[in-house]
XYZ file of C-alpha atoms in Angstrom:
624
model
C 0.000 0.000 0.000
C 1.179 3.705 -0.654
C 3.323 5.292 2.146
C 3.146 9.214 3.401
C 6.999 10.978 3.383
C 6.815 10.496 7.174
C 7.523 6.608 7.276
C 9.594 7.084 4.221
C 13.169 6.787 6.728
C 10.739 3.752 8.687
C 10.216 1.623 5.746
C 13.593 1.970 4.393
C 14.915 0.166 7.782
C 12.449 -2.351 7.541
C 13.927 -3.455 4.020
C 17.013 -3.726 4.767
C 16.061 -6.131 7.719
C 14.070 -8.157 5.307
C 15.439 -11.672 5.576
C 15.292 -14.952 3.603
C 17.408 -13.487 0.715
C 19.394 -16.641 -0.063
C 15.932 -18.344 -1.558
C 15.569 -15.276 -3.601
C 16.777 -14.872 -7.043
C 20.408 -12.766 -7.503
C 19.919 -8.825 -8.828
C 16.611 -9.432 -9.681
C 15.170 -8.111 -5.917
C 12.803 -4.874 -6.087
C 11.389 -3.275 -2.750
C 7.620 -3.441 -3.100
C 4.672 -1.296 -1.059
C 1.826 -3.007 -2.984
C 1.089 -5.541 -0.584
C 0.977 -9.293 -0.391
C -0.747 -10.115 -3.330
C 0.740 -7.774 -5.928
C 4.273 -8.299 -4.357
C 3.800 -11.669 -4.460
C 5.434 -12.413 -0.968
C 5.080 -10.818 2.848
C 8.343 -9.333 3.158
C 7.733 -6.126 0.957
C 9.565 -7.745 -2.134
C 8.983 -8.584 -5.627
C 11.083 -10.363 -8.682
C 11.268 -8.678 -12.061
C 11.990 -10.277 -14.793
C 15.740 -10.229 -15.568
C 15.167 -7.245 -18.670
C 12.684 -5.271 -16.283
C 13.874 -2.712 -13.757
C 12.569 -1.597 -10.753
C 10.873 1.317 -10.197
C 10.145 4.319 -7.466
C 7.141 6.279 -8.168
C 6.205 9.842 -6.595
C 2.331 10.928 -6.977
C 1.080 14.774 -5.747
C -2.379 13.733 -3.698
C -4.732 16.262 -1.693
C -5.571 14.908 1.584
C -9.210 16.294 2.442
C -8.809 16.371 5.941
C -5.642 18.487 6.084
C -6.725 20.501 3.098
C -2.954 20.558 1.880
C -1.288 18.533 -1.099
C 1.309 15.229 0.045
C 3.674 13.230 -1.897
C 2.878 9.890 -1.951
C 5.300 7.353 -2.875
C 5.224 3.623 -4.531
C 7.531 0.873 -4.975
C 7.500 -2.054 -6.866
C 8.655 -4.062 -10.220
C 7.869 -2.993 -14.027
C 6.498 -5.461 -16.461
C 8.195 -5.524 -20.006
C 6.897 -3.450 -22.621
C 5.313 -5.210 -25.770
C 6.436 -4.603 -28.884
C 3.816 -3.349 -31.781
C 3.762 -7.438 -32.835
C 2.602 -8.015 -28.881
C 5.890 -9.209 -28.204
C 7.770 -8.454 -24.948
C 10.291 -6.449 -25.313
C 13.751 -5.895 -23.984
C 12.873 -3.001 -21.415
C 10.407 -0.664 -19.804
C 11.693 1.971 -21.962
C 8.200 3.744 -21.992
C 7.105 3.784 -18.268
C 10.469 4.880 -16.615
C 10.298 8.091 -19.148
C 6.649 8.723 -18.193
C 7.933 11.450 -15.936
C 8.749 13.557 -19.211
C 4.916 13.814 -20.131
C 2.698 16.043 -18.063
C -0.125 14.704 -16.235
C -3.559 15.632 -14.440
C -2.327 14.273 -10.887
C 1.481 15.586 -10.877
C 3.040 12.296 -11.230
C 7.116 10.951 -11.595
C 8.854 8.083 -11.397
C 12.653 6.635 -11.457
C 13.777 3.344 -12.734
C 17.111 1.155 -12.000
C 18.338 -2.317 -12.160
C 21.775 -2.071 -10.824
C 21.301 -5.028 -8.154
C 18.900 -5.792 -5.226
C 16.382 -2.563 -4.023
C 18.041 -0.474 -5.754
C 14.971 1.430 -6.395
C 15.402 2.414 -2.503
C 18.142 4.635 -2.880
C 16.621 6.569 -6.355
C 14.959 9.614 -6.786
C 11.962 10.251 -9.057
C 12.547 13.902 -10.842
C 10.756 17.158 -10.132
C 7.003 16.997 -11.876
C 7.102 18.165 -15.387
C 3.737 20.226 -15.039
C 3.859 21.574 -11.270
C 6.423 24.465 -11.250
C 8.216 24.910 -7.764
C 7.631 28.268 -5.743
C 10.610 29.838 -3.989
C 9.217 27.758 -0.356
C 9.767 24.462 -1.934
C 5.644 24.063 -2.768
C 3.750 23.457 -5.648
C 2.199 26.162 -6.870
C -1.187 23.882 -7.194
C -1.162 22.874 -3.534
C -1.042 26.499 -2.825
C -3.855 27.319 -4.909
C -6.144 24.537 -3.524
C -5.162 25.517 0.036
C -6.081 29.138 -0.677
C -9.118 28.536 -2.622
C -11.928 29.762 -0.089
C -9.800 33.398 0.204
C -9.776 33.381 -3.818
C -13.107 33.087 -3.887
C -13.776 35.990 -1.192
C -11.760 38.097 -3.211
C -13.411 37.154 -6.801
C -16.976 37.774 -5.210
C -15.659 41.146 -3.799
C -14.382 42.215 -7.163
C -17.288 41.381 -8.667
C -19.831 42.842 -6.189
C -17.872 46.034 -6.308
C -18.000 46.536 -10.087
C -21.800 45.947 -9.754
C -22.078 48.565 -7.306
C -19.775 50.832 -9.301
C -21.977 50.535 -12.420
C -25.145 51.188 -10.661
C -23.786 54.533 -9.126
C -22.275 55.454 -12.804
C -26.306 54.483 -14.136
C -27.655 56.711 -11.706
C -25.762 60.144 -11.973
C -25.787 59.687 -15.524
C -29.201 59.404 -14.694
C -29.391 62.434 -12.860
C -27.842 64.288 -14.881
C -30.373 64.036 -17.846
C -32.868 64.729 -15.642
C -31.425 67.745 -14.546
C -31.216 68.895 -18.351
C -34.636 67.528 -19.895
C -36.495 67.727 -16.838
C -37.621 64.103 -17.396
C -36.407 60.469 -16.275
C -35.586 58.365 -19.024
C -34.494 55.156 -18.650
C -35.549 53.199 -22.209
C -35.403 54.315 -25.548
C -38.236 56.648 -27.019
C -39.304 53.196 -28.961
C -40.164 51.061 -26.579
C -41.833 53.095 -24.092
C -45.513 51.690 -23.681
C -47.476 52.093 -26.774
C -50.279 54.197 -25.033
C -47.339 57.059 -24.198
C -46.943 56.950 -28.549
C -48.767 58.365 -31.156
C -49.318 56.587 -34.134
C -49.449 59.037 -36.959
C -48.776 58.180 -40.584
C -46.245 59.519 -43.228
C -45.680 63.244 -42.420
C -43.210 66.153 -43.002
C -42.935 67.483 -38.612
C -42.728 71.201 -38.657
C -39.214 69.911 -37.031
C -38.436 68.434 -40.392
C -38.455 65.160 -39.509
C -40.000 62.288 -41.332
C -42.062 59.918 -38.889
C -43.035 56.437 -39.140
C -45.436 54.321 -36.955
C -47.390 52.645 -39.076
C -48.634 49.813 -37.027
C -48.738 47.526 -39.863
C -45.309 47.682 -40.179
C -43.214 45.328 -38.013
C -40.328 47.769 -38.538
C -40.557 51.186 -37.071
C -38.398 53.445 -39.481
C -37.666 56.454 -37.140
C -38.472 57.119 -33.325
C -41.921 59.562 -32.853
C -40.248 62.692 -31.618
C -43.038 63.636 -29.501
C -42.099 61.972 -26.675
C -39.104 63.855 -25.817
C -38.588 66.906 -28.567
C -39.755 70.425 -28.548
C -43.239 71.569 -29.327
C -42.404 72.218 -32.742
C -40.360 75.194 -32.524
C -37.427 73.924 -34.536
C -35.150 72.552 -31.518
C -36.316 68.704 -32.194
C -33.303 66.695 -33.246
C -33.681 64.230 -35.644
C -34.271 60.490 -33.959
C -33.322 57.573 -36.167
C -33.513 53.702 -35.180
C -30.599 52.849 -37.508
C -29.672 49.489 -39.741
C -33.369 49.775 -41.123
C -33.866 52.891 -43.152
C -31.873 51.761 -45.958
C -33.985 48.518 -46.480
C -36.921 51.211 -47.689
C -34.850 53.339 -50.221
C -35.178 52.756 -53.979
C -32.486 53.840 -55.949
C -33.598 55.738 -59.182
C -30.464 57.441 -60.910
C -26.832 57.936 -60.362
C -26.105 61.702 -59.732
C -22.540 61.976 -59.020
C -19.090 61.296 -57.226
C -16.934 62.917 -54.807
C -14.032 62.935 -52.523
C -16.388 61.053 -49.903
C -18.591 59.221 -52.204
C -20.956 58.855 -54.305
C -24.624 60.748 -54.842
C -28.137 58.674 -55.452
C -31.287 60.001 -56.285
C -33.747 57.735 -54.680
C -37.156 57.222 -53.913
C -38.075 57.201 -49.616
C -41.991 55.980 -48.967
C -42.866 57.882 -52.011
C -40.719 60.978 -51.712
C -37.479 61.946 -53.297
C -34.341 61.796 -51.537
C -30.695 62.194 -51.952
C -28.500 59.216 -50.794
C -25.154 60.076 -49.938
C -23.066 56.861 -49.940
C -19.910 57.160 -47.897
C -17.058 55.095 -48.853
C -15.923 52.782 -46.122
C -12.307 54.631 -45.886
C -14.211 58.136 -44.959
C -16.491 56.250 -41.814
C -15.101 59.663 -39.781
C -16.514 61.987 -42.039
C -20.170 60.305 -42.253
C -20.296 60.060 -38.299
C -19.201 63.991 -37.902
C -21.867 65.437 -40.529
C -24.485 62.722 -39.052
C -23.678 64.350 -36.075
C -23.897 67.998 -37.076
C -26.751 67.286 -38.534
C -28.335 66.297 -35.134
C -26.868 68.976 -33.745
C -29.542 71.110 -31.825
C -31.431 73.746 -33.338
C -29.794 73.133 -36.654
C -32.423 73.173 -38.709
C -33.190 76.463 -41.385
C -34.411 77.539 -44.263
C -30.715 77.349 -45.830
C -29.417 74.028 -44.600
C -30.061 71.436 -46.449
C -32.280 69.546 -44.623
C -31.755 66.142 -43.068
C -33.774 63.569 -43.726
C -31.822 59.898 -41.915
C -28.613 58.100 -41.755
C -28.345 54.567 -41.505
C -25.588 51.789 -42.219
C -26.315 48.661 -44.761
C -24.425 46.222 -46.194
C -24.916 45.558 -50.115
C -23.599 42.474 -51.046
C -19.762 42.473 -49.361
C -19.803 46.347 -49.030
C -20.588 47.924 -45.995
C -22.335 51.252 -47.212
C -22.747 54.235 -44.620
C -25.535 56.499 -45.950
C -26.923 60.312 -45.401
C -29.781 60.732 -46.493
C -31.296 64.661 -47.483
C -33.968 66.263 -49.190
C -33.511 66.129 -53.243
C -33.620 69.457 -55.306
C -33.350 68.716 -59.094
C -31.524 71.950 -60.328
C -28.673 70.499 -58.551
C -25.007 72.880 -56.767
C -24.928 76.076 -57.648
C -21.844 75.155 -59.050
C -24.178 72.893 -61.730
C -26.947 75.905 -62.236
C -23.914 78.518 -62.895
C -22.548 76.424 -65.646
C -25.557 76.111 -67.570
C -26.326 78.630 -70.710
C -28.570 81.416 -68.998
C -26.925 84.318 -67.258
C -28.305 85.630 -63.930
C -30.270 88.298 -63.534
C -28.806 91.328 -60.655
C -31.418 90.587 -58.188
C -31.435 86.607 -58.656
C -27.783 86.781 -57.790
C -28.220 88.693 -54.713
C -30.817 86.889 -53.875
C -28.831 83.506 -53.891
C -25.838 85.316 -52.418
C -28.413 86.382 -49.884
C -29.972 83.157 -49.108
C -26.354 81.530 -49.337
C -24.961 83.591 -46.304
C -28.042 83.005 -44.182
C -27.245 79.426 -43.542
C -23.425 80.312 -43.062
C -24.635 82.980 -40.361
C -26.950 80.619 -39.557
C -24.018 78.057 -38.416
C -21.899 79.779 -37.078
C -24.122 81.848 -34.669
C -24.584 79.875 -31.325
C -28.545 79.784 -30.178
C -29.904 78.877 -26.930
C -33.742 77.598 -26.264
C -35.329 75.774 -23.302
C -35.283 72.744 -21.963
C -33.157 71.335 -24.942
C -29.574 72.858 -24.727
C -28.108 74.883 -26.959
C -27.076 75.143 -30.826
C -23.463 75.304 -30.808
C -21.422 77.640 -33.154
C -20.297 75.621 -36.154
C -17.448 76.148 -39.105
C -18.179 74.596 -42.493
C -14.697 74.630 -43.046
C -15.783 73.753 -47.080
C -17.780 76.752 -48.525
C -17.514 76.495 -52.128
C -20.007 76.512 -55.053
C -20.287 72.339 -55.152
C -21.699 72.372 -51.628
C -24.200 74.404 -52.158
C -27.672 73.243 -53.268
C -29.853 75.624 -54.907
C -33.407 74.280 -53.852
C -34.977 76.869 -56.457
C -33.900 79.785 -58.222
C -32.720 82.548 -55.768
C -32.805 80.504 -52.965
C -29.820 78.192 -51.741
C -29.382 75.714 -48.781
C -25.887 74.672 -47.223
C -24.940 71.187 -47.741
C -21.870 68.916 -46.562
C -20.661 68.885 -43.289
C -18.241 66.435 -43.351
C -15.007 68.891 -42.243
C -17.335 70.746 -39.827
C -15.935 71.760 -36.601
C -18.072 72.464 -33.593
C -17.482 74.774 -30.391
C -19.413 74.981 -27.464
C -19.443 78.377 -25.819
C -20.343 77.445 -21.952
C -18.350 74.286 -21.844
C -15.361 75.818 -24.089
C -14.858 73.339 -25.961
C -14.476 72.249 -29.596
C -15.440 68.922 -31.458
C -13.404 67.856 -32.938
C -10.661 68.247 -30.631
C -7.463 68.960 -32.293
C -9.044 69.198 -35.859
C -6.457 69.419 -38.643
C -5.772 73.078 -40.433
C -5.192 72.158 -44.168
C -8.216 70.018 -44.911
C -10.835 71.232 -47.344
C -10.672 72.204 -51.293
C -7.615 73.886 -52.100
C -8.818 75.995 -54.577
C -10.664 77.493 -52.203
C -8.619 77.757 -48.898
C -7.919 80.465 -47.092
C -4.658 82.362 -47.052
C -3.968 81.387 -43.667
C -4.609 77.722 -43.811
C -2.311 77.296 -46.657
C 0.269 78.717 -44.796
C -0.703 76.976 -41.747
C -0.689 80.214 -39.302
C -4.789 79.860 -38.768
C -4.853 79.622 -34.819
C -6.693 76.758 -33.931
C -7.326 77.745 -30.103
C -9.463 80.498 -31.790
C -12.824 80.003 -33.122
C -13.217 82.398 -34.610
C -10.179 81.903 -37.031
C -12.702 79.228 -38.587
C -15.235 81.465 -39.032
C -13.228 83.744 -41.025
C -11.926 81.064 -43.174
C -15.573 80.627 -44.199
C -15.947 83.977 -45.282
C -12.516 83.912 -47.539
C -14.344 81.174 -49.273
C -17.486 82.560 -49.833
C -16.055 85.666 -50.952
C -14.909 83.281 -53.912
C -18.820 81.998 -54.292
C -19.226 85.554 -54.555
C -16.624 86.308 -57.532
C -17.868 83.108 -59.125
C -22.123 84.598 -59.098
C -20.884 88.146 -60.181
C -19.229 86.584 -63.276
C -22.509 85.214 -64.582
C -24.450 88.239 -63.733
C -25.763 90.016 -67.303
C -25.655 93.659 -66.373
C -26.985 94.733 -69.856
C -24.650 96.853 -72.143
C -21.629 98.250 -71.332
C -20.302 102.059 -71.813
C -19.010 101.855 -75.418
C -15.263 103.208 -73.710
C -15.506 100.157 -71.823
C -14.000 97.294 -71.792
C -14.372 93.292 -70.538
C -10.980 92.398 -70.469
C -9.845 94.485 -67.340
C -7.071 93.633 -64.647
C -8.260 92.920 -60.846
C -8.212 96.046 -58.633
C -9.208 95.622 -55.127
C -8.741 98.674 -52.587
C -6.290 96.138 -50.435
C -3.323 97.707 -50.960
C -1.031 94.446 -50.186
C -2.872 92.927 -53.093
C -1.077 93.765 -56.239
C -2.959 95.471 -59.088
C -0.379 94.650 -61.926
C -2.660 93.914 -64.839
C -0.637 91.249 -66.774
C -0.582 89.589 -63.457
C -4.515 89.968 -63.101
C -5.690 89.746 -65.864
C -7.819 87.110 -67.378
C -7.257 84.357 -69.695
C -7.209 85.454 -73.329
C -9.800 82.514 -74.088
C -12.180 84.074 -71.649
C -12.337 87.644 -72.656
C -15.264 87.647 -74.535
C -18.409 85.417 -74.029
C -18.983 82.571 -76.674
C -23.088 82.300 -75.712
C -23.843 85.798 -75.776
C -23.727 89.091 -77.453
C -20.648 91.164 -76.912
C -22.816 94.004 -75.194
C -23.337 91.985 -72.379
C -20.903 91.558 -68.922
C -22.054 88.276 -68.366
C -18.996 85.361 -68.328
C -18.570 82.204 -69.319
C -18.729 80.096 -65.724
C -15.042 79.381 -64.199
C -13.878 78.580 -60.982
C -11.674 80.884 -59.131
C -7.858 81.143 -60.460
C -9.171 79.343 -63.812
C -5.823 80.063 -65.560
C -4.053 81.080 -62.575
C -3.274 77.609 -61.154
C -3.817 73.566 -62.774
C -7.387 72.125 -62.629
C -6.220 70.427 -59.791
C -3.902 72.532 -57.913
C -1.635 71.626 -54.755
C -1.073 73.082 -51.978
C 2.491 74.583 -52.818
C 0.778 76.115 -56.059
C -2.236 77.930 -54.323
C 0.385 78.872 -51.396
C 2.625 80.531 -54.136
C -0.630 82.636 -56.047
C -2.642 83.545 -52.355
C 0.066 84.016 -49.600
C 3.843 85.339 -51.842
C 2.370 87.007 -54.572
C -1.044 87.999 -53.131
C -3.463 87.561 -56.172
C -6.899 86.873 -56.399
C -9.698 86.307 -59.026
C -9.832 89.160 -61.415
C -12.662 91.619 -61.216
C -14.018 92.734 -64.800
C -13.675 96.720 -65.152
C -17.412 97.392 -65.160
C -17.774 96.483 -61.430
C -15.492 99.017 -60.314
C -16.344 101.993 -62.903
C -17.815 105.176 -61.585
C -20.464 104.526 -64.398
C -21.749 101.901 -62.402
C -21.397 102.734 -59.128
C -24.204 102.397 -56.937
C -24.631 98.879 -59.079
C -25.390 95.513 -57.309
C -22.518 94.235 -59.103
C -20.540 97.674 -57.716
C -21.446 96.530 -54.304
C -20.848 92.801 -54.701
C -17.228 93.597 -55.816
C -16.914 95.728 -52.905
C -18.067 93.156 -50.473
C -15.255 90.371 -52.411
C -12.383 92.869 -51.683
C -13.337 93.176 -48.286
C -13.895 89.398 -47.596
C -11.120 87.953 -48.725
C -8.482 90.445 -47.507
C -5.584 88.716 -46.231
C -5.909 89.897 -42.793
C -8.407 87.353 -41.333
C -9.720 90.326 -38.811
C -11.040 92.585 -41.161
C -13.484 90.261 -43.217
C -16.813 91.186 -42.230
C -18.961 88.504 -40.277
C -21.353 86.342 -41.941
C -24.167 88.477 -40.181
C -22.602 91.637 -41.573
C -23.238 89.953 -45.051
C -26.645 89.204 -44.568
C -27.548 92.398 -43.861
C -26.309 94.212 -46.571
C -27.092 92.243 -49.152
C -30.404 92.116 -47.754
C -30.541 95.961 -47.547
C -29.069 95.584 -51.284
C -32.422 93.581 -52.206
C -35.001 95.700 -50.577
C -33.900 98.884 -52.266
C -33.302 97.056 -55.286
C -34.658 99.608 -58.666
C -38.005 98.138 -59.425
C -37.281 99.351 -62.859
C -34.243 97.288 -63.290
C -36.984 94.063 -62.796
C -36.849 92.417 -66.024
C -39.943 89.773 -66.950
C -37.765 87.102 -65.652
C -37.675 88.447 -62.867
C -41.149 89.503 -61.333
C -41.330 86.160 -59.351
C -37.911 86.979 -57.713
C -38.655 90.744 -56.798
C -39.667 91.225 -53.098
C -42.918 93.373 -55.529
C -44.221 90.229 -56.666
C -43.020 87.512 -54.531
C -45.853 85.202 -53.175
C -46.370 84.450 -49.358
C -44.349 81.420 -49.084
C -40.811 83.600 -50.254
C -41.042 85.238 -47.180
C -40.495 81.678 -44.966
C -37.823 80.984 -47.788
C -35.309 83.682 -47.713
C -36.539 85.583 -44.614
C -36.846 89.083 -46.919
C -39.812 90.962 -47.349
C -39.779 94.114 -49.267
C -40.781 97.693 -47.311
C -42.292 98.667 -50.312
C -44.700 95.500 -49.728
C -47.955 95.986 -48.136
């Protein structure tokens, strides 16, 4: 039977008095603990066979009543090994290297045949899969002798992250309270069904789209009356995502960008633009998702959000915005095409254009709900603007946005990078790098350099009627900056663009072109635009006629005014986007009614019809 290490030194002594040797076989003796009847005699001795060896065999046991780990060690005689025929073999090569393989019950054992009980006076090996502590242990027996304080600690650990995350729950808790004035502790869409209206397909004055059609098993998007504003515009826009998508119908392909690509599509029988981001620009469809929720956002001259959701179409993961659809397109698009503007339709969309920037950047505080931050677009040009109907424009793409929150001081993005945007169009200090990001404001005056080139690029397709016959439409740019240069060669226009193509030479009206068309590549880098804006200090040419006495007093008099002034190089002395609203909407109301043309009765304040007034904000005095 197995012996404890305390009678290991007893039942050596005992061997060594075992008599009776000289009827026992020569070097073929092994000490045996088995007992009587696996020993096969009374004196703690077996015979191997004369190729076996004897063997001393160590096993790590827990005793339950101790609640520690002993050694427990065996003696006795190995049987030969069979071969793979089922023959013995010469050995018991296999079991004495058993102490090599790991085991479930730590486990070694020694083998010898070097004369009579010689397996007394051997040593099994350490285990292979029990590593010794410093104390001599086994780092097992420690662990099962420790296991009731492991699991006190475990269960504290535990118990204390519960407790942790119930605290967190509640102030977080509190703290909405404290801001909505309500508790809210489930989603809007699966409060009780009696706390929810069930309305059908409707435009919310908040300019939300809301579904709960009970015979859909889907809800599209969350009823805002639960939680938003009584309809005074301070609503956010509540989506349940991953399901929107599933109910668009894509009609036609619009266009691509540097984010994307542009659908027209059909949304529970309205029209829609998709915006599908590619799967590199994820960052750019979460920040305008988010400005788009952004409180109090919505206006007359943002383009207004519809949804966003996330789909996958066939391997692609597709991240979509989705916005109202207006067929005639950018303004970018409806400059291009053959028909000039009229004076008052361009102030009007230079009007209507500078309401949503003013609009964004002004900071707005209401009840109950928070408060609008102020916002950078950090992108003004003539592609993100949508022109929802001629003189009136909306603000679109607010992918580069930057938000700052006045009472917190704080801006999100955090550390947002300077040179990002359309180069074409960048301001003199973000090429150069010297905007000052820990200012705000420096953003805001970015946007105005930019839209000061929106500006340039609606005065150019303005038809002004004849010119003075001592007057001409090739003329250098003259600006009343005096660190702009006025050298004509350096100003002037391309030779291909002095003289209109579509229309009669009597006319001021220019072919469209982007701003420093023959100035800089189609695609110009950042060194290029550095070299043309910062060193040499040029800007887009301004034709004669704006600037001659002749026409002073002119709308297109003023408007070059207001482009020398706006994108001066000194970012302080660019008037705010408020200051441009309004004068140019001083410009419209004392507009000449006898400079109206036909075309233009249904954009003159005379003749505009009610809804105008909720779509540019102008009314004329002259109206009754």
């Amino acid at each position: 039977m197995p012996v404890t290490e305390a009678n290991f030194v007893e039942d050596r002594s005992k061997q060594r008095a075992a008599a009776t040797t000289t009827e026992m076989p020569t070097n073929r003796l092994c000490y045996c603990t088995y007992g009587p009847e696996v020993c096969g005699s009374a004196n703690e001795t077996c015979i191997k066979d004369p190729k076996a060896a004897c063997f001393h065999s160590v096993e790590l046991v827990h005793n339950t009543e101790t609640k520690a780990m002993e050694k427990w060690h065996s003696y006795g005689c190995l049987p030969l090994e069979l071969t793979m025929e089922g023959r013995e073999a010469s050995a018991s090569h296999f079991q004495c290297n058993g102490w090599r393989s790991s085991h479930t019950q730590p486990k070694s054992i020694a083998c010898c045949d070097e004369g009579n009980y010689c397996n007394k006076n051997i040593t099994p090996p350490p285990f292979s899969n029990v590593p010794s502590t410093p104390e001599g242990g086994h780092s097992l027996e420690s662990f099962i002798s420790h296991m009731p304080l492991v699991l006190i600690v475990l269960v504290g650990v535990v118990g204390a992250a519960l407790v942790l995350m119930l605290i967190t729950c509640a102030i977080v808790s509190y703290i909405r309270y404290r801001k909505t004035g309500k508790w809210r502790f489930l989603p809007a869409s699966r409060l009780p069904s009696k706390k929810r209206r069930s309305c059908p397909l409707i435009e919310h004055a908040d300019n939300v789209y809301i579904f709960n059609n009970s015979n859909e098993k889907t809800k599209m998007l969350v009823d805002i009356g639960v939680e938003a504003s009584s309809g005074s515009g301070s609503g956010v826009a509540h989506l349940v995502q991953r399901t929107v998508g599933g109910h668009l119908v894509r009609q036609e392909w619009i266009g691509k960008g540097r984010y994307g690509e542009v659908w027209k599509a059909e949304f529970h029988g309205s029209d829609v633009a998709v915006k599908v981001f590619y799967t590199t620009e994820e960052h750019s469809w979460k920040n305008e998702r988010e400005v788009y929720q952004s409180t109090m956002l919505n206006h007359e001259n943002i383009l207004r959000f519809v949804a966003a959701d996330i789909q996958g179409n066939q391997s692609i993961t597709e991240m979509l915005l989705i916005t109202d659809f207006h067929e005639l397109g950018s303004l970018h698009d409806y400059l291009k095409r053959g028909e000039p503007l009229s004076s008052l339709e361009a102030l009007q969309l230079a009007h209507s254009a500078v309401s949503g920037i003013a609009h964004l950047h002004d900071t707005l505080t209401g009840t109950g709900s928070g408060c609008k931050p102020e916002i950078a677009h950090r992108d003004i040009k003539s592609k993100n603007i949508i022109v929802k109907r001629a003189g009136v424009c909306a603000i679109a793409d607010f992918g580069l946005a930057i938000r700052y929150y006045a009472k917190e001081r704080r801006m999100d993005p955090a550390n947002p990078n300077i040179q990002v945007g359309t180069k074409r169009y960048m301001a003199p200090e973000v090429l150069d790098k010297t905007l000052n990001v820990k200012d705000f404001n420096s953003f805001k005056h970015a946007d105005i350099y930019s839209y000061a080139l929106v500006l340039w690029e609606l005065a150019r397709r303005v038809d002004n009627g004849p010119l003075p016959a001592n007057m001409s439409t090739n003329a250098p740019s003259l600006s009343n900056d005096s660190s702009i240069p006025t050298d004509p060669v350096a100003h002037s226009p391309s030779p291909t663009l002095s003289k209109r193509s579509d229309e009669s030479s009597t006319g001021t009206a220019r072919p469209y072109e982007p701003p420093f068309e023959g100035m800089v590549a189609s695609d110009p880098s950042f060194e290029e635009m550095k070299q043309i804006v910062c060193e040499e200090q040029r800007r887009p040419p301004l034709e004669e006629s704006w600037r001659s006495d002749e026409f002073k007093g002119t709308s297109l008099h003023l408007l070059a005014d207001l482009m020398i002034e706006c994108w001066s190089s000194k970012p302080s002395c660019r008037h705010s986007a408020l200051k441009l609203k309004t004068t140019l909407k001083r410009m419209i109301e004392s507009f000449p009614l006898s400079s109206i043309t036909a075309s233009d009765k249904w954009l003159s304040p005379a003749y505009q019809p009610p809804y105008r007034d909720v779509d540019s904000g102008i009314r004329s005095k002259t109206q009754s």
